[in-house]
Amino acid sequence: MSSTFLGLPSFPVAARESTRDGQLRANLRHATHTIRAKRAVAVGELSDWGELRAAGAAIKDHTLAHLDHYLQQLEQAVTAAGGHVHWAADADEANRIVTDLVHATGETEVVKVKSMATQEIGLNEALAAQGIRAYETDLAELIVQLGDDRPSHILVPAIHKNRAEIRDIFRTQMAAWGRPAPQGLSDEPAALAEAARLHLRQKFLHTKVGISGANFMVADTGTLVVLESEGNGRMCLTLPETLISVVGIEKIVPTFRDLEVFLQTLPRSSTAERMNPYTTMWTGTTDGDGPKEFHLVLLDNGRTDTLADTVGRQALRCIRCSACLNVCPVYERAGGHAYGSAYPGPIGAILTPQLRGTATELDASLPYASSLCGACYDVCPVAIDIPDILVHLRQRVVEGGETVRGGVKTVLEPAKGHTTERAAMRAARWVFTHPAAFAAGRRAATATRRLHSRRLPGPGRAWTDTRDLPAVPAQSFRAWWQRTHTTKGGTP
Amino acid sequence: MRAALFLTCVNDTLYPDTGRAVVRLLERLGVEVDFPLAQTCCGQAHYNTGYRHEAEPLARRHARVFRDYDYVVTPSGSCAAMVRDIHPRLGGRARAEGRGDGLARDLTGTGTRTYELTEFLVDVLGVTDVGAYFPHTVTYHPTCHGLRMLGLGDRPRRLLEAVRGLELRELAGAEECCGFGGTFAVKNSDVSAAMGADKVANAVRSGAEVLCAADNSCLMHLGGTIARQGTAIRPVHIAEILASTREEPLRLPATGAPVHMTVGRPGTEARARREGTHR
Ligand code: SF4
C-alpha cells in the first residue's frame, strides 16, 4: 500500500471537521448538484438505459469470471503489437517496475494522464523518492498537485476548490513547477484554463516519458482506451517517446464490440456528455506514429482478493464514472478526503476496505460511511448494489470471518471497538426473540418515561447533541390494543 | 378482508398514535385488523449494522408470526423493505454458507404478502380517497427505502392529494436522504445531523405546517432536529393524516413551539441557530 494514506483518521473523525467547513460544503453542494442534474438529463435521453446498464454489468461479470483467460489473451495481443507487459502483485511492485522503466530511459521527468490506478499506488511519491518528477496534466489534477493537496473526487479531483482558490494556487505555485501564471490572472474560467494551457504546453513538448492508466483494455485486440475531456491526455499518450500505462486487471473487456456499451454509459454517467470529447485508443506501438516504446503494467493490488468474495466482487465492475459520488448525500457533506484513499464516495466505501482490508480504523469505518439510502445503486451504470456490499462489509468488520488477503485464505477476528455494540445487538436479539421480555422492557420504558432525559450521556450523545429524543408515550400501542381489541390477536 | 398489522418495534413503543391511526383508518375502510401480539422486530437494525446472524432468528420469528395472514400491512417503508427484500437474501446467504435451505424456506412467502400502508391502500384496497380531512399545509418527504427499495412512487402523494382541506407543498430535494440511516445517525452523527438540518431547512422553506413521511424512524430523526432547533414545522406520519376525519380530526402535536403561520420566513433567531449549527 502506498504511504500517502497511512495514519489517516477514521471516517467519522475526518467528517466531523469537513462537515463544519462552510466553504467546502458550499463548493461540493454546488458542484455535485449541478452534475447530478445534468447526468439525469443525459441518461434520461436513452430509452434503452436499463438494457445498457444490464449489459454493462453482464459483460463485466462474464469477464471477471474468466479473468485469467482474458488477461492472458490481452498479454499476447499487446506483445504481438509491439508492447511489453509487466505484472505487479501490489503497489510496491508496480511502483518499482515503473521507476525502473523510467530510469532505463535516462529521463527524470514524466507527464501524466489523469489516472486512478497510479493514485491508488502513490506512484508520484514513489517516483519523487527516486528523483523522478511527475507532472500531472489533467487540469484538476494539476490544481491538486500545485496546491500540494489530495484529490477529493474521481472525475473532478479539485471539486473542493472554487475559482478564487484555484487562481491563488496558480499565482503562487505555478512558477515552482515550470512556466509561471500570467500577470494579473483573474478567476474567470477561460483565463484559468489558458494559464494551465500555457503551463502544460511546455511540458508536453519537452517531456519524453508519458504515464497513464486506462479506462478499458480490449483482450482480443490488445487495445487500450482512455476517455477524457480536455485533450491533455491525448498529448501525453501521443507525444512522448515512451508510454507506460498502469492499469488494474479488472479494466479488461473481451472484445472491441463490448466498448459499444461502455462508450455510451461512461460519458453520460460521469460528465453528462453524450460522447466524451477525446477517446484515445492505441494498440502496442506503430512505426512513425506515437510512442516508440509501450509498457503495460497490470496491477493486482488486492483485486484478486476482492474477486474471491462472492458478494463484494461486484465492486470490480466499476468503470469509475463517479455518478455515485455525485448523488451521495454523505459524500456531499463529508467531502472526498474523509474517505482516506484515491477512491472517495460510495465506491470508495466498498472498494477500499476490499483492496486494503479492514485492519485499520479508517478502513473499518468506511463501510459505515453511508445511510444506505440507495441513491448510488440507482445511478450506477453497471448496477453495483453498493448498499448490499456495504452491509456485507459491515458484517466482516463486526463478525469477522473468512476472507482472502494476499491470495491466502484468512479468518478475520471481529474488529475491536464494537464490543458494547455487539453485546447490545445480542441482548436486543434475545429480547426480541423472547416477547415476554420485550413486553416487560417496553412496560419499563413506559413506566420510567418521566425520568427519560432529552439528552443522553456517553455514546448516546452522538444522537442528542443535535436532536431531541422522542418522548416515551404513556401507553404503548400494545397496551391500547389489548384494552380495545381484547378478543382478537395472537398470544404473546 | 382481514389483514395483520405489522406495527414495528419502534412504533409499538414510541409511536403508538401511528398504530392507532392505522387501525382506525383500515377499520373505517372495512378491513378487519389483527395485531399478532407475538410480533417484535424484523431485524433491520441488526442486519444493517452488520449483525446478519443475529438478524436471522428475528426474521424467522417474524415470518412465523405472520405466516397465516394473506395481507400484512406496515406503516414503515424501511421495515416493509426489510421483510420483502432482505429476508429472502438472508436465506440465500445461509445457503451459500452451506447451512442448507431451512432459513430460505422459513422466510419465503411473508415478504410477498407484506405491504407498506400506502401500497395496501392503493394497490390492494384500490382507494386513493380514504375520506380523510386535514385542513393544513403539508410537505411530503419520500423516505429512501420507500422510494428506492419499494418503489412507492406517487402513491403517498395521490393519497395526500385526496385529503379534504390538505394543501400539498413541494419539498425541494425531496429525494435526498434525511440522514437517519439507523445506526448511521449515531456512528456518523455529524454527517447525519448535517443531512437532517438540510432536510428540515428545505421543509421549512416549503412553507408547510406539517412535514409528512411514511416512516417514523426518519421522522424521529427529523422531529428531534426540529425540536432542538425550535422550528415550527411538525413531523406527522402519513397514517395519522389519512386517519384524520372531520368528526375526529387529528390535532397537530402539541410539543415544541406552537405552529406559527410564517414558517416560510423563519424568525431570525431560529434561522441564526440553524445556520450556526450546520453552515
Ligand atoms: S460504483 Fe458505479 S456509479 Fe460509482 S463510480 Fe463505479 S461505475 Fe460509477
Coordinates of N, CA and C and ligand atoms in Angstrom, one line a residue, chain A residues 154 317-325 347 350 376 379-382 384 386, ligand 1:
Chain A
I154 N -13.3 11.5 -8.0 CA -12.7 10.6 -9.1 C -12.5 11.4 -10.4
R317 N -16.8 -4.3 -11.0 CA -17.4 -3.9 -12.3 C -17.2 -2.4 -12.5
C318 N -16.8 -1.7 -11.5 CA -16.8 -0.2 -11.5 C -16.0 0.3 -12.7
I319 N -16.6 1.3 -13.4 CA -15.9 1.9 -14.5 C -15.5 3.4 -14.1
R320 N -15.6 3.7 -12.8 CA -15.1 4.9 -12.3 C -15.7 6.1 -12.9
C321 N -17.0 6.1 -13.0 CA -17.7 7.2 -13.7 C -18.0 8.3 -12.7
S322 N -18.0 8.0 -11.4 CA -18.2 8.9 -10.3 C -19.7 9.4 -10.1
A323 N -20.6 8.7 -10.8 CA -22.0 9.1 -10.6 C -22.5 8.9 -9.2
C324 N -21.9 7.8 -8.6 CA -22.3 7.5 -7.2 C -21.9 8.6 -6.2
L325 N -20.7 9.2 -6.5 CA -20.3 10.3 -5.6 C -21.2 11.5 -5.7
I347 N -18.3 4.3 -3.9 CA -17.4 3.3 -4.5 C -16.2 3.1 -3.6
I350 N -16.8 0.9 -0.6 CA -16.9 -0.6 -0.7 C -15.6 -1.1 -1.3
C376 N -26.9 5.7 -4.8 CA -25.7 5.2 -5.5 C -26.1 4.1 -6.5
V379 N -28.0 5.0 -9.6 CA -27.4 5.7 -10.8 C -26.2 4.8 -11.3
C380 N -25.8 3.8 -10.6 CA -24.6 3.1 -11.1 C -24.8 2.5 -12.5
P381 N -24.0 2.8 -13.5 CA -24.2 2.3 -14.8 C -23.8 0.8 -15.0
V382 N -23.2 0.2 -14.0 CA -23.0 -1.2 -14.1 C -23.7 -1.9 -12.9
I384 N -23.9 -1.9 -9.7 CA -23.3 -2.4 -8.4 C -24.2 -2.1 -7.3
I386 N -24.4 -1.3 -4.2 CA -23.4 -0.7 -3.2 C -24.0 -0.9 -1.8
Ligands
SF4_1 S1 -19.6 2.3 -8.5 FE1 -20.9 2.6 -10.3 S2 -21.6 4.8 -10.1 FE2 -19.8 4.5 -8.7 S3 -18.0 5.2 -9.9 FE3 -18.2 2.9 -10.1 S4 -19.4 2.6 -12.0 FE4 -19.7 4.8 -11.4

